[in-house]
mmCIF file of C-alpha atoms in Angstrom:
data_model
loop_
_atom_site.group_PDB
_atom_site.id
_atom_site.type_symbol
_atom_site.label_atom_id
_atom_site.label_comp_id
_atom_site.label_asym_id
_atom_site.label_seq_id
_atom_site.Cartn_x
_atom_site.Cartn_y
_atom_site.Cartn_z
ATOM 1 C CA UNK A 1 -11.963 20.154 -23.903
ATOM 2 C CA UNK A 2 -13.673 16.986 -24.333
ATOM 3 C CA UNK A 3 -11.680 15.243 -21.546
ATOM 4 C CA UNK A 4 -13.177 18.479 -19.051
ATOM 5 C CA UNK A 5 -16.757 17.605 -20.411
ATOM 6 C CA UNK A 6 -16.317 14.407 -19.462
ATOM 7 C CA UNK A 7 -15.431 14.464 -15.939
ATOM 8 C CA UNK A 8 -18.178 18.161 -15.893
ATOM 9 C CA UNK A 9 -20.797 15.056 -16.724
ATOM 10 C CA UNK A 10 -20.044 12.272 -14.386
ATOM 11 C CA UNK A 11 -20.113 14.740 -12.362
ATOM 12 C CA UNK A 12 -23.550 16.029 -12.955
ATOM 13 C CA UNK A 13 -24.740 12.861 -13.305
ATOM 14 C CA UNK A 14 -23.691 11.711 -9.716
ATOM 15 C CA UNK A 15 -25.561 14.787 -8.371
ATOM 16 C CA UNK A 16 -28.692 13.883 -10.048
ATOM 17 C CA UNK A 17 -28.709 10.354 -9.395
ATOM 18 C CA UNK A 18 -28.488 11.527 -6.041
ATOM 19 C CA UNK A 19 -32.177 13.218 -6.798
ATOM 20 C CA UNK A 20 -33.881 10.142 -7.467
ATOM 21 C CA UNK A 21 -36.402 9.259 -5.017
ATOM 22 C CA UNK A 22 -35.794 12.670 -3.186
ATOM 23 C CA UNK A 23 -38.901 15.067 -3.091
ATOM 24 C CA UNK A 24 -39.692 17.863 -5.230
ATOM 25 C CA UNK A 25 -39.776 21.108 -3.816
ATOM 26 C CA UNK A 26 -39.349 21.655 -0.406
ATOM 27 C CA UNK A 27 -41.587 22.066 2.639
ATOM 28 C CA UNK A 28 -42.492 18.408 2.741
ATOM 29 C CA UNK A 29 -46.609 16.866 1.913
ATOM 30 C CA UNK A 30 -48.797 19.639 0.369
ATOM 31 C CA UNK A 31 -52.206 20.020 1.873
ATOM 32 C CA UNK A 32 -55.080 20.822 0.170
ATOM 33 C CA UNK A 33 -56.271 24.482 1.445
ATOM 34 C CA UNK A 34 -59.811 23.397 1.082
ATOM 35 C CA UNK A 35 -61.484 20.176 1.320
ATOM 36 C CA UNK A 36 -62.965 18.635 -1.863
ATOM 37 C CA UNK A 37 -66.255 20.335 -2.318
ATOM 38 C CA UNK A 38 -69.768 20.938 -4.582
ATOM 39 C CA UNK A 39 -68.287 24.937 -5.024
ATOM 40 C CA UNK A 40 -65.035 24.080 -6.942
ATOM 41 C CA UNK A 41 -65.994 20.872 -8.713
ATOM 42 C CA UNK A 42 -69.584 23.016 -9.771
ATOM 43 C CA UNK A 43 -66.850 25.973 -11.008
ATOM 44 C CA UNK A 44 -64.585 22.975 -13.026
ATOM 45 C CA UNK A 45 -67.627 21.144 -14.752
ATOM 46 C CA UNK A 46 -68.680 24.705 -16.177
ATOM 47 C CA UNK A 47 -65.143 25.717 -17.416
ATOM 48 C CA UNK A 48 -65.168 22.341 -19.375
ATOM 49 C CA UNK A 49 -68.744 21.846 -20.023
ATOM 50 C CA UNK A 50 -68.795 18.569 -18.738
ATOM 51 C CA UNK A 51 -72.145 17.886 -17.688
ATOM 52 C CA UNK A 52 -71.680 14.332 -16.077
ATOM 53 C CA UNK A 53 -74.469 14.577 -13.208
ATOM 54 C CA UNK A 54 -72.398 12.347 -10.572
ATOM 55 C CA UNK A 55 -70.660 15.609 -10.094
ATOM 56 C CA UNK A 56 -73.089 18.244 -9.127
ATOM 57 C CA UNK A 57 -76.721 16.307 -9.295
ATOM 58 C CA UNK A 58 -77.334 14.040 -5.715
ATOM 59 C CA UNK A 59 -80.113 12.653 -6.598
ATOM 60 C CA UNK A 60 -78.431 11.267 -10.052
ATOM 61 C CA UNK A 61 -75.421 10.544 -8.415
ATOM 62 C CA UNK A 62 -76.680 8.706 -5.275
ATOM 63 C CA UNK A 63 -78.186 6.272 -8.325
ATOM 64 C CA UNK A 64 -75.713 6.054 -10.076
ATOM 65 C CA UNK A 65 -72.142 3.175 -9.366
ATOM 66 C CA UNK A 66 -70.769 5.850 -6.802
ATOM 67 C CA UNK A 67 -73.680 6.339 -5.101
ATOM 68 C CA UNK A 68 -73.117 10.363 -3.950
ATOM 69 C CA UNK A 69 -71.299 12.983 -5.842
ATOM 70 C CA UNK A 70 -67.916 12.715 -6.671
ATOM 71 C CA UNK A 71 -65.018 14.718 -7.906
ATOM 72 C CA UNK A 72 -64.358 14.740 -11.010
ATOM 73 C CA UNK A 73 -61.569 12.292 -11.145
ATOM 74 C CA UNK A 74 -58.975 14.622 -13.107
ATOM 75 C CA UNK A 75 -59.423 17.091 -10.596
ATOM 76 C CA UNK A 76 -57.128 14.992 -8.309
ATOM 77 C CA UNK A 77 -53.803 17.945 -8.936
ATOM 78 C CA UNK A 78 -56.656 20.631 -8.550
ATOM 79 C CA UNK A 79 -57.023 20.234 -5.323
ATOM 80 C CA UNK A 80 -53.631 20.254 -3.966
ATOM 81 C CA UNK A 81 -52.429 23.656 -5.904
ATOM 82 C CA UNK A 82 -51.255 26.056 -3.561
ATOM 83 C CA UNK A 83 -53.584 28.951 -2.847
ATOM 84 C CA UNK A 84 -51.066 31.779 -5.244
ATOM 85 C CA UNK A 85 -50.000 35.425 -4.224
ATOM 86 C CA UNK A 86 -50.940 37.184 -7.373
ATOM 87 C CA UNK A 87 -49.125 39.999 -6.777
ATOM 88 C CA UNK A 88 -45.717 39.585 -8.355
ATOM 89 C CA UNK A 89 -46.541 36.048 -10.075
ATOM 90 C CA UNK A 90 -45.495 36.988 -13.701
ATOM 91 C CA UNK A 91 -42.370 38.669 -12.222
ATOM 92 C CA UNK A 92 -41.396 35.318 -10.714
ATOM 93 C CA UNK A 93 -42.341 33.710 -13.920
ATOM 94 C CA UNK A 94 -45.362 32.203 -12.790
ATOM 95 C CA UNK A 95 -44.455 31.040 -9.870
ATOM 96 C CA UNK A 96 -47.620 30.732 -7.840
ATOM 97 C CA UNK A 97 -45.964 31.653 -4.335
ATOM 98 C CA UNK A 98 -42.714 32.826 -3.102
ATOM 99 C CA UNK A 99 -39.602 29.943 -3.550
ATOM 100 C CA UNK A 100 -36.405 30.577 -1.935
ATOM 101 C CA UNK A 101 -32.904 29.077 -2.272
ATOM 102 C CA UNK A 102 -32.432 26.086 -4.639
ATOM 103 C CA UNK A 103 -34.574 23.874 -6.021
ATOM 104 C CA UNK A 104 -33.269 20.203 -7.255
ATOM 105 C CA UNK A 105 -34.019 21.757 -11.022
ATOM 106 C CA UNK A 106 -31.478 24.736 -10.058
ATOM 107 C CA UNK A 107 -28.495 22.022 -10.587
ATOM 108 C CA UNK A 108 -30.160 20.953 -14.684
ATOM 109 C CA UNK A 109 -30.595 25.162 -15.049
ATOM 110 C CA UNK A 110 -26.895 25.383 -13.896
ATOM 111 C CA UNK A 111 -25.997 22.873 -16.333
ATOM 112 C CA UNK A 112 -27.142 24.923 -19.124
ATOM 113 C CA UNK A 113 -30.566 22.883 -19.075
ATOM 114 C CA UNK A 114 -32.649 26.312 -18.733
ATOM 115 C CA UNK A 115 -35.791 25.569 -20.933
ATOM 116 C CA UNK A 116 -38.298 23.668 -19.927
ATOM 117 C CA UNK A 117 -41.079 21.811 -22.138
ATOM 118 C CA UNK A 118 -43.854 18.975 -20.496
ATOM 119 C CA UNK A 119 -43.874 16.352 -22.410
ATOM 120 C CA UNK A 120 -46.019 13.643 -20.400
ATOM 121 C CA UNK A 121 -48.916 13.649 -17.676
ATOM 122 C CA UNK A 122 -50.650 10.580 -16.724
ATOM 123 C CA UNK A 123 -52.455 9.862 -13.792
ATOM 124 C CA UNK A 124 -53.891 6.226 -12.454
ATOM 125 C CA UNK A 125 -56.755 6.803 -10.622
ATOM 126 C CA UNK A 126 -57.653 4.275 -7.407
ATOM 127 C CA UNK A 127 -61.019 5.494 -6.498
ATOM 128 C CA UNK A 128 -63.000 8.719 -6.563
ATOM 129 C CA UNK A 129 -62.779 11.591 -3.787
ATOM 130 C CA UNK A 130 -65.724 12.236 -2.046
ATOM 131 C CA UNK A 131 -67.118 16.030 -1.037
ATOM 132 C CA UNK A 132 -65.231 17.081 2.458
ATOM 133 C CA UNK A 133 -61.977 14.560 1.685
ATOM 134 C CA UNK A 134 -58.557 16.532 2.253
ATOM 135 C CA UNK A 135 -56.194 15.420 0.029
ATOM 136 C CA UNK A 136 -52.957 15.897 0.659
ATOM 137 C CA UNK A 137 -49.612 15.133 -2.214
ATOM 138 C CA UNK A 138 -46.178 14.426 -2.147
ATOM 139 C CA UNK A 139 -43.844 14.167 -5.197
ATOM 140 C CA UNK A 140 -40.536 12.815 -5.873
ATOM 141 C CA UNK A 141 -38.328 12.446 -8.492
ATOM 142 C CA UNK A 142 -38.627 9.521 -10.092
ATOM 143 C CA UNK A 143 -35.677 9.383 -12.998
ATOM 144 C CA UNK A 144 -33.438 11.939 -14.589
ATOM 145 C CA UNK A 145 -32.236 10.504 -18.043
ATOM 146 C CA UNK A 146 -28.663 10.735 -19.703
ATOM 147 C CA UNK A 147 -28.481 13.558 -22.492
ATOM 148 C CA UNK A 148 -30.511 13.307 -25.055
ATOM 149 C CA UNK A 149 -30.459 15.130 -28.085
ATOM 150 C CA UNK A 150 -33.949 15.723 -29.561
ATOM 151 C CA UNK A 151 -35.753 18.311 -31.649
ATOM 152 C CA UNK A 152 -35.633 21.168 -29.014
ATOM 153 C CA UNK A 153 -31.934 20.721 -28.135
ATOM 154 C CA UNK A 154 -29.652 18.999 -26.295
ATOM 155 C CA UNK A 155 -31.830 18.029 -22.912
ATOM 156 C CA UNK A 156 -32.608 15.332 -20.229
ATOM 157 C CA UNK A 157 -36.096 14.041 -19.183
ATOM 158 C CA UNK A 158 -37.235 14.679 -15.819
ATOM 159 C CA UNK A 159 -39.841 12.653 -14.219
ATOM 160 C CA UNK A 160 -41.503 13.125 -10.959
ATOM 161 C CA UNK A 161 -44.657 11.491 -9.288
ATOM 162 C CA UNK A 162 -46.799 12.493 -7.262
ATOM 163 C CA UNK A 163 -48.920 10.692 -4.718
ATOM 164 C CA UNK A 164 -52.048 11.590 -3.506
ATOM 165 C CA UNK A 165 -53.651 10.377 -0.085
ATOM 166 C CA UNK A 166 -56.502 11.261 1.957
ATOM 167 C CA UNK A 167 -57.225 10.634 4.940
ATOM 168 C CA UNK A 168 -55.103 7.605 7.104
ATOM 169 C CA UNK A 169 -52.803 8.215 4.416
ATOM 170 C CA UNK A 170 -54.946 6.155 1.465
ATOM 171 C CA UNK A 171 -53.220 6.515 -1.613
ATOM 172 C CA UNK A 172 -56.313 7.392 -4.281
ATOM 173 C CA UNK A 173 -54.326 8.095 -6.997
ATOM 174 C CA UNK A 174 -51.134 8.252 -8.723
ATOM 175 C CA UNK A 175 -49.474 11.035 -11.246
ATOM 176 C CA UNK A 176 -46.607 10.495 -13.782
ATOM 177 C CA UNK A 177 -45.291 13.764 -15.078
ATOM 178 C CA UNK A 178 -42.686 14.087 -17.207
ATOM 179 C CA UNK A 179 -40.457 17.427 -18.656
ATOM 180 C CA UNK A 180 -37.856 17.771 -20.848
ATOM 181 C CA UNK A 181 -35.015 20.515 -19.620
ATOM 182 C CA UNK A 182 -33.307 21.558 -22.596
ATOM 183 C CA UNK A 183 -30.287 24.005 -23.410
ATOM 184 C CA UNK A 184 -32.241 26.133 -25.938
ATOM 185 C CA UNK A 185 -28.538 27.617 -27.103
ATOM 186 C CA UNK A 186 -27.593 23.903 -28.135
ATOM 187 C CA UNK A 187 -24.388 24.542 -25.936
ATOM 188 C CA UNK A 188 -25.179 22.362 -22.714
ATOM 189 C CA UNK A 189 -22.288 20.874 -21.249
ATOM 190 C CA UNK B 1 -76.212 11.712 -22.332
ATOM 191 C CA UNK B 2 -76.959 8.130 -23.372
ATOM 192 C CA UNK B 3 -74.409 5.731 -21.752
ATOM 193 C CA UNK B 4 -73.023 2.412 -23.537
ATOM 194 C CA UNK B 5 -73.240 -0.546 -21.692
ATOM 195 C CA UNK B 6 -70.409 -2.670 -21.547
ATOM 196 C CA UNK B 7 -71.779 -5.569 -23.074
ATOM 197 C CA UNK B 8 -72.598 -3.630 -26.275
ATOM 198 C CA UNK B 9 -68.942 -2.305 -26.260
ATOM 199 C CA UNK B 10 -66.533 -3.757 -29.194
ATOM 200 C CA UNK B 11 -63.059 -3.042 -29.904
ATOM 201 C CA UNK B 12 -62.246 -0.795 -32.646
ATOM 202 C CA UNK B 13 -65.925 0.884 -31.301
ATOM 203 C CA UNK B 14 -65.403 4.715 -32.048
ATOM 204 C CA UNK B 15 -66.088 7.939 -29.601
ATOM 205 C CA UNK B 16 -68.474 10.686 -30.434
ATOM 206 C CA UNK B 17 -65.866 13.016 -32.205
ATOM 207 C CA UNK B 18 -65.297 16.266 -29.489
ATOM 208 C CA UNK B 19 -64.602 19.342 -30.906
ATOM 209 C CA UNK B 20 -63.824 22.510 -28.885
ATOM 210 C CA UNK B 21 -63.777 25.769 -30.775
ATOM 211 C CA UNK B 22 -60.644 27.514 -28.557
ATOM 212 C CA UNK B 23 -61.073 31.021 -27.441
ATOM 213 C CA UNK B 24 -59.238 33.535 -24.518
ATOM 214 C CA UNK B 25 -62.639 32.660 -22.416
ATOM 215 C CA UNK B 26 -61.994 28.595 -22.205
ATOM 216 C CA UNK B 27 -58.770 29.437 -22.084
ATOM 217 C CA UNK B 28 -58.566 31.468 -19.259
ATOM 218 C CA UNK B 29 -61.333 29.657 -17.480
ATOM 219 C CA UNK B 30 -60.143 26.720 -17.358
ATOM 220 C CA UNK B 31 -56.418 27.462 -16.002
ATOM 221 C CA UNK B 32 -58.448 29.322 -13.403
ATOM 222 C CA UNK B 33 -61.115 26.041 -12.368
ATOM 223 C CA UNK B 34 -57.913 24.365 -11.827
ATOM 224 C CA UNK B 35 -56.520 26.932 -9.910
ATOM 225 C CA UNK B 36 -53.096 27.094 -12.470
ATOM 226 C CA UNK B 37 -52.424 31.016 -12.463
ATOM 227 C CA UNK B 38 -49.397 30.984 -14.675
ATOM 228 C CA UNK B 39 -49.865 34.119 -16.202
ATOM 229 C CA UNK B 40 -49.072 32.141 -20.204
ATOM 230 C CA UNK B 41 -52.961 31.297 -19.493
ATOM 231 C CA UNK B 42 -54.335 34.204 -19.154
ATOM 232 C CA UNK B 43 -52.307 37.561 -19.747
ATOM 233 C CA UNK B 44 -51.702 37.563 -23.509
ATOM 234 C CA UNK B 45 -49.156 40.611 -23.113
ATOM 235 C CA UNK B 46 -47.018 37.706 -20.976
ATOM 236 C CA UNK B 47 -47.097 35.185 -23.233
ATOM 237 C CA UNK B 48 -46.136 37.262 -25.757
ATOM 238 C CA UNK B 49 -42.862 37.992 -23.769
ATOM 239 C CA UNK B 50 -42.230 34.368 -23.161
ATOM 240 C CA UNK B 51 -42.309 33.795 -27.271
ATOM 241 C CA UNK B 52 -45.795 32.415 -27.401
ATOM 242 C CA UNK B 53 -48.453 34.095 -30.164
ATOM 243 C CA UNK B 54 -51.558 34.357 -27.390
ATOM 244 C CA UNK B 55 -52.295 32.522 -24.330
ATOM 245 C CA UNK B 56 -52.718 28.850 -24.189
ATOM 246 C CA UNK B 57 -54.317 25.649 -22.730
ATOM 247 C CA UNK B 58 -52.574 24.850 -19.844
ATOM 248 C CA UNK B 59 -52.491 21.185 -19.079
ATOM 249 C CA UNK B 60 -54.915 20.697 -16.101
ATOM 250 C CA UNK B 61 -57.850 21.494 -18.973
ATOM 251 C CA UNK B 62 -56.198 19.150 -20.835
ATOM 252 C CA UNK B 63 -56.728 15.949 -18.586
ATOM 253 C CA UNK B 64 -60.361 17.774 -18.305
ATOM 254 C CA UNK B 65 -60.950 17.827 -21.237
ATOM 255 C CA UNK B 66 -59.690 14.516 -21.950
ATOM 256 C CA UNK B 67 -62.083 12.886 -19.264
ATOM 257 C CA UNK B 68 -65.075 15.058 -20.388
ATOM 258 C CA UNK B 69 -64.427 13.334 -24.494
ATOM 259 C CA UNK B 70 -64.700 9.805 -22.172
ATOM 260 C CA UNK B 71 -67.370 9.725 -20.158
ATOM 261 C CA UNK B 72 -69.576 12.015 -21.696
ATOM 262 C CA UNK B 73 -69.778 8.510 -24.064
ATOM 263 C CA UNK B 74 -69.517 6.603 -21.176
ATOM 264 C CA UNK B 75 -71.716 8.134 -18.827
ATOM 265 C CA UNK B 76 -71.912 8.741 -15.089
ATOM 266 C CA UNK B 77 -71.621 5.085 -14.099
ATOM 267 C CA UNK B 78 -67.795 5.013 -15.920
ATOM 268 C CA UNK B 79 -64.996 5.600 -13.759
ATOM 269 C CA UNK B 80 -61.909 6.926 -15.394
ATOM 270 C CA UNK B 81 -59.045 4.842 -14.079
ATOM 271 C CA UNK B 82 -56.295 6.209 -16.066
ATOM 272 C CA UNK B 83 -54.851 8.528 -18.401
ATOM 273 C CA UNK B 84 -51.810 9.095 -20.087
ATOM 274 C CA UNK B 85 -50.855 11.628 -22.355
ATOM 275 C CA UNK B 86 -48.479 12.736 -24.416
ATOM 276 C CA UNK B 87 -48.503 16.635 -25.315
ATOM 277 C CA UNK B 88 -48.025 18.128 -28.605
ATOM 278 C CA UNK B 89 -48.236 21.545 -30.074
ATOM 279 C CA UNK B 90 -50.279 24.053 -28.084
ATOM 280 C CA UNK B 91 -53.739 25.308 -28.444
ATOM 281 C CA UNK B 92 -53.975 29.073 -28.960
ATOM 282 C CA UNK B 93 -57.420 31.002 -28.829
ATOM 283 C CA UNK B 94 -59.174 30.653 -32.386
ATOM 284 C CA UNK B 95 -57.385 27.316 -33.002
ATOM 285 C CA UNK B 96 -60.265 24.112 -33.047
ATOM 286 C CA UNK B 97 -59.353 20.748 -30.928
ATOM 287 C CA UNK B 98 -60.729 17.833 -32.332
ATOM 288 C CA UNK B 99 -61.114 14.572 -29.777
ATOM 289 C CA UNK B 100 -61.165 11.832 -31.532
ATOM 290 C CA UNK B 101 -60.490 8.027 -30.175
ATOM 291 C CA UNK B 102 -61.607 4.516 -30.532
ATOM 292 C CA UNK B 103 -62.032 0.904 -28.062
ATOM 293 C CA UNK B 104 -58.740 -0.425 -28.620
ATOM 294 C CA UNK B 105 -59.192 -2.955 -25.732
ATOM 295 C CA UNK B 106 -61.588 -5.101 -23.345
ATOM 296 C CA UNK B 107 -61.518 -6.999 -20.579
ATOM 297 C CA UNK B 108 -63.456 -8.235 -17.307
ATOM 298 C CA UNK B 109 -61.391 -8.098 -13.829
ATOM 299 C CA UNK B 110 -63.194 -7.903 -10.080
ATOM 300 C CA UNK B 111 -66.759 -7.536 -11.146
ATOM 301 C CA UNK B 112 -66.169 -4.063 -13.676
ATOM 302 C CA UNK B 113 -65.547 -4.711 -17.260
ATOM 303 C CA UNK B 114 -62.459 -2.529 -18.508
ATOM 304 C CA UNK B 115 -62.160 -0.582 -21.975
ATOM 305 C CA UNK B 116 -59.026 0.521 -22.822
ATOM 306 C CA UNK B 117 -59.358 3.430 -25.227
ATOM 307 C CA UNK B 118 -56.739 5.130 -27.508
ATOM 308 C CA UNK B 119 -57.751 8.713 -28.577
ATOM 309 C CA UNK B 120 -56.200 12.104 -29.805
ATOM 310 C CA UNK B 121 -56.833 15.500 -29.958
ATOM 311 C CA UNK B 122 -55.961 17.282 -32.882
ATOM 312 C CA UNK B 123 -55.737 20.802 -34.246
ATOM 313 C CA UNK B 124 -54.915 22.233 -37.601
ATOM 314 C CA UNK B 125 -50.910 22.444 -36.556
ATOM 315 C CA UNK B 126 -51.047 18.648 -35.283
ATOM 316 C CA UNK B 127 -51.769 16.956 -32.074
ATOM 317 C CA UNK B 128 -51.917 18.738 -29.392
ATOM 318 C CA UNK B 129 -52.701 15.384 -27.070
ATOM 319 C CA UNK B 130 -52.471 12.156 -27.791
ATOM 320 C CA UNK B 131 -52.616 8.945 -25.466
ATOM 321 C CA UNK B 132 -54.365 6.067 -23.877
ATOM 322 C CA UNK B 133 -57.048 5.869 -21.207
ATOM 323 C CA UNK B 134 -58.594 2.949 -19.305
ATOM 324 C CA UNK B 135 -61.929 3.471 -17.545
ATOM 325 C CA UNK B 136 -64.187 0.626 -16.241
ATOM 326 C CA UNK B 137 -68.268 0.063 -16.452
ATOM 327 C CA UNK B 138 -70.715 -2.211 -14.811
ATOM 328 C CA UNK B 139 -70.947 -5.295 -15.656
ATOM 329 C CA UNK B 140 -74.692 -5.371 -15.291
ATOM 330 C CA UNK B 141 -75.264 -1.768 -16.696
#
């Protein structure tokens, strides 16, 4: 039994090293539906209450270091989520839009890795996006650990990054996001 | 608003303490400004299925929030230039988050001085965030 686990992981592990580097999702670059603009950014200041005038107020932010208004600079993954089909969404458990055929996180759900818990965002910034910028975002994975056991389960750590890039493809920022796929049975092979 | 300049900044300098009273509204408002629509952040009937005692944060308002507790001691003329977090226990409606964070580093590199800051944001059943950020100020502000 423990010989067949053994050759069942170098075997898994082969076919997620072979992720790394490889994108997430399918379908290649996502676009932005909209360009960055004072509508959305106006609509995300009031849901956090952030009342930072280089945001919504030209005449403070044309003063101020960035000298028009900017987006707010953790907007950056707002901007690039898809525009969702509503209908159906909690029946494809949350799924904003339709996803066919297998995803690279099919193979860890296969593996017994069905739970999923994020564990790290962080995002390096380059510069702020200006109103009418498209931003567009690609992601890839970046490492898959070994097994780990930890207080959820047995489970491996996913990471994926994401670049973002207006225009003439300049990157203006970075994001580092990391899950944890975990057998929530404790039975993973 | 009253931004610091970065020549008054020390290490060890603490942030106006944050506090966010949770509720369905914020909540829901938030996952919605940045455009998440996974129903755990708004449809309290689904979360329930999925284990979870009401809806929750999701983590786009998180990093919002996070950059809000920065520069509203910063002000305008900061520019966040990154943040990493680690995340903890969710926040439920009812439940208060308390930002909290300190100057745990300076520095001076192409013309902006840099503050490296170290902050969490607890509630009563722990952390639900905790990390590091880096923004940068004038030098002549």
């Amino acid at each position: 039994m423990k010989g067949e686990h053994d050759v069942g992981d170098e075997t898994l592990d082969e076919q997620l090293q072979a992720l790394i580097g490889q994108p997430v999702g399918r379908g290649g670059p996502s676009v932005a539906p909209d360009p960055v603009n004072q509508p959305m950014i106006r609509h995300w200041a009031a849901a956090f209450a952030d009342d930072n005038p280089v945001y919504v107020d030209p005449d403070a932010a044309g003063h101020s270091r960035f000298g028009q208004i900017v987006a707010p600079p953790l907007m950056l993954q707002t901007w690039t989520m898809p525009t969702p089909v509503l209908e159906g969404i909690a029946e494809r458990g949350g799924s904003p839009v339709e996803t066919e055929g297998e995803t690279a996180l099919s193979v860890l759900d296969r593996a017994g890795y069905t739970a999923t818990l994020a564990t790290n965002s962080e995002f390096e910034i380059l510069r702020y996006l200006h109103v009418g910028e498209v931003v567009s975002s690609s992601t890839v994975f970046e490492s898959i650990s070994e097994e780990k056991q930890t207080r959820m389960g047995r489970g491996r750590f996913v990471t994926w990054v994401t670049t973002y890039t207006v225009e003439a493809d300049e990157v203006v920022g970075r994001q580092t996001f990391r899950i944890l796929k975990f057998d929530p049975t404790g039975t993973a092979a | 608003m009253s931004p610091v300049r970065f020549a008054d900044v020390s290490v060890g300098d603490e942030l106006p303490t944050l506090t966010i009273t949770m509720t369905a509204t914020l909540i829901a408002a938030g996952a919605i400004a940045t455009r998440d629509f996974m129903p755990v952040h708004h449809d309290r009937d689904y979360a329930a299925r999925q284990g979870a005692p009401d809806i929750f944060m999701n983590i786009l308002s998180d990093t919002g929030y996070c950059s809000r507790f920065l520069t509203d001691w910063a002000g305008p003329d900061a520019m966040v230039t990154r943040l990493a977090i680690r995340l903890g226990v969710p926040a439920f409606p009812g439940h208060t988050v308390v930002y909290t964070g300190a100057v745990a580093g300076l520095s001076t590199e192409r013309g902006v001085g840099v503050v490296d800051i170290a902050f969490r944001a607890a509630t009563d059943l722990g952390d639900h965030v905790s990390g590091t950020a880096t923004l940068t100020l004038p030098l002549d502000g």
